[in-house]
Amino acid sequence: MTPLETTSGAGTSAREPGAAGDVRVVRVGEEDWRSHRDLRLDMLADSPRAFWAQLAEVQDRTPEQWREELRGPRIHLQARCGDQVMGSLAVLPQGYTPEHVIGQDQAILVSLWVRPEARGSGASRALFRAAAELALELGRPHLLLEVDDAGHAARRLYARLGFTETGTRHPRESTGGEWIEYEGRAEHLLQILSLIHI
């Protein structure tokens, strides 16, 4: 992937070589709140168990609340083909809360989702590549993420990408299940992505 370049009106972008339909990844800003909102509502409706937030908690947010979410600390990335937003992934360079402290070399990957009709298009690969490169740019190559214990397809995907379980699990009172923590290295992820198609 080429370095992220400035584009008009939508943060920064990079293209995924060889991806179907010329997938590009955009680092979104406040001006992208509508596309961020629409994608977020669709992902929570499609895969409610896969995310911390619930649809009912976010569907009544105001435009200002959506803009505030895009101000950080999460760095939101979108995979796009033309004007179509295909999916998203965010990089969090700090803990979920002030009490959740992570290492200075760590970043958390959150909110991976690709629209059903865009799966297999190269969008996931482009998002992971952009996230890994961003983590390296931030000096945070040690990647963390959490997966619902019932998310078997997601767990297989992360294992395929070189992520391993850390042994840390957090209970989910709403489902009776657990969040399972995984870890990986950004440079290793980039190597794997150069060899496989997801």
XYZ file of C-alpha atoms in Angstrom:
198
model
C 0.000 0.000 0.000
C 1.250 3.435 -0.800
C 1.635 6.022 1.969
C -1.579 7.820 2.867
C -2.072 10.902 0.719
C -4.221 13.961 1.244
C -7.515 13.856 -0.628
C -10.264 16.425 -1.032
C -12.864 16.372 1.712
C -12.222 12.980 3.265
C -9.120 12.958 5.394
C -6.350 10.839 3.897
C -6.470 7.786 1.661
C -4.437 4.912 0.280
C -5.156 2.362 -2.438
C -4.932 -1.400 -2.130
C -2.985 -2.786 -5.100
C -4.681 -5.650 -6.871
C -7.949 -5.290 -4.967
C -11.173 -5.799 -6.847
C -12.827 -2.558 -7.843
C -9.929 -0.323 -6.753
C -10.491 -0.330 -2.978
C -9.038 2.663 -1.171
C -8.760 3.281 2.570
C -9.664 6.684 3.945
C -8.822 8.081 7.365
C -12.079 9.800 8.198
C -12.586 13.105 9.945
C -15.495 15.070 11.373
C -16.746 16.001 7.910
C -17.375 12.285 7.280
C -19.794 11.899 10.185
C -22.741 10.901 7.983
C -20.949 7.999 6.302
C -19.499 6.989 9.680
C -22.977 7.082 11.261
C -24.593 5.091 8.464
C -21.903 2.417 8.547
C -21.980 2.221 12.339
C -25.756 1.768 12.434
C -25.596 -0.889 9.718
C -22.830 -2.824 11.485
C -24.656 -2.850 14.807
C -27.866 -4.000 13.110
C -26.048 -6.721 11.153
C -23.719 -8.053 13.873
C -24.998 -6.927 17.289
C -22.993 -9.452 19.288
C -19.674 -8.537 17.668
C -19.387 -5.056 19.218
C -19.429 -3.389 22.618
C -22.042 -0.813 21.628
C -25.668 -1.684 21.022
C -27.810 -0.230 18.247
C -30.322 1.239 20.708
C -27.523 3.153 22.441
C -26.319 4.999 19.351
C -29.218 5.399 16.924
C -30.467 8.611 18.541
C -27.099 10.380 18.603
C -26.969 13.928 17.315
C -24.683 15.049 14.469
C -22.441 16.688 17.069
C -22.106 13.418 18.984
C -21.065 11.616 15.803
C -18.514 14.361 15.071
C -17.190 14.072 18.626
C -16.630 10.341 18.141
C -14.533 11.079 15.071
C -12.354 13.570 16.951
C -10.726 10.690 18.774
C -9.043 9.059 20.442
C -9.993 6.308 17.979
C -8.606 6.780 14.493
C -11.322 5.583 12.132
C -10.526 4.093 8.731
C -13.024 3.350 5.954
C -12.607 1.117 2.932
C -14.260 2.683 -0.104
C -14.826 1.854 -3.750
C -15.867 4.995 -5.561
C -18.490 6.627 -3.344
C -19.467 3.343 -1.686
C -18.327 2.825 1.908
C -17.521 -0.884 2.127
C -16.338 -1.270 5.711
C -14.332 0.131 8.572
C -11.661 -0.515 11.177
C -10.406 1.771 13.928
C -7.048 2.048 15.694
C -7.130 3.046 19.362
C -3.695 4.163 20.628
C -4.744 4.029 24.285
C -6.940 1.966 26.597
C -10.720 1.842 26.335
C -11.043 3.938 29.508
C -8.604 5.942 31.670
C -8.468 2.942 34.003
C -7.563 0.581 31.131
C -3.865 1.251 30.611
C -1.990 -0.315 27.709
C 1.729 -0.334 26.915
C 3.381 2.555 25.107
C 4.092 0.232 22.176
C 0.497 -1.058 21.968
C -2.599 -0.126 19.978
C -6.044 -1.718 19.982
C -7.872 -2.633 16.771
C -11.625 -2.134 17.125
C -14.838 -2.122 15.095
C -13.820 -4.217 12.099
C -16.817 -4.719 9.841
C -17.339 -5.080 6.097
C -20.732 -4.923 4.418
C -21.928 -8.408 3.384
C -21.972 -7.483 -0.310
C -18.349 -6.252 -0.087
C -16.884 -9.315 1.625
C -14.224 -10.987 -0.483
C -13.545 -7.747 -2.359
C -10.223 -6.980 -0.663
C -11.756 -4.436 1.721
C -10.710 -6.335 4.868
C -7.180 -6.751 3.566
C -6.935 -3.062 2.748
C -8.238 -2.074 6.189
C -5.812 -4.363 8.031
C -2.899 -3.131 5.930
C -3.747 0.518 6.596
C -4.224 -0.158 10.321
C -0.888 -1.976 10.587
C 0.922 0.814 8.775
C -0.753 3.407 10.983
C 0.254 1.494 14.123
C 3.867 1.438 12.934
C 3.691 5.161 12.157
C 2.436 5.776 15.701
C 5.254 3.685 17.188
C 2.714 1.150 18.481
C 3.480 -2.102 16.633
C 2.062 -4.423 19.319
C -1.585 -4.900 18.305
C -4.405 -5.973 20.609
C -8.019 -6.809 19.820
C -10.949 -8.560 21.455
C -13.379 -11.038 19.914
C -16.642 -12.409 21.256
C -16.174 -16.064 22.185
C -19.052 -17.033 19.882
C -17.459 -15.238 16.902
C -15.895 -18.376 15.438
C -15.384 -16.950 11.937
C -13.678 -13.850 13.350
C -11.483 -15.968 15.600
C -10.399 -18.098 12.626
C -9.634 -14.964 10.627
C -7.449 -13.451 13.367
C -5.589 -16.728 13.830
C -4.966 -16.818 10.063
C -3.556 -13.286 10.328
C -1.067 -14.343 13.004
C -2.925 -13.169 16.099
C -2.769 -15.386 19.188
C -4.805 -15.464 22.381
C -3.199 -13.668 25.333
C -5.134 -15.656 27.938
C -7.079 -12.567 29.026
C -10.858 -12.857 28.941
C -13.580 -10.472 30.060
C -17.139 -11.579 30.870
C -20.066 -10.215 28.856
C -23.032 -9.897 31.165
C -25.363 -9.066 28.279
C -24.689 -12.368 26.493
C -23.322 -14.673 29.160
C -20.210 -15.105 27.024
C -16.730 -13.625 27.071
C -14.477 -11.265 25.172
C -11.246 -13.048 24.210
C -8.128 -10.890 23.851
C -5.728 -11.502 20.971
C -2.343 -9.957 20.175
C -0.141 -9.661 17.121
C 2.605 -7.556 15.567
C 1.991 -4.964 12.878
C 5.054 -5.927 10.852
C 4.066 -9.615 10.970
C 0.536 -8.736 9.893
C 1.888 -6.858 6.868
C 4.000 -9.873 5.881
C 1.007 -12.211 6.098
C -1.209 -9.813 4.129
C 1.342 -9.850 1.312
C 0.833 -13.615 1.017
C -2.874 -14.235 1.475
C -6.192 -12.919 0.203
C -8.969 -12.139 2.673
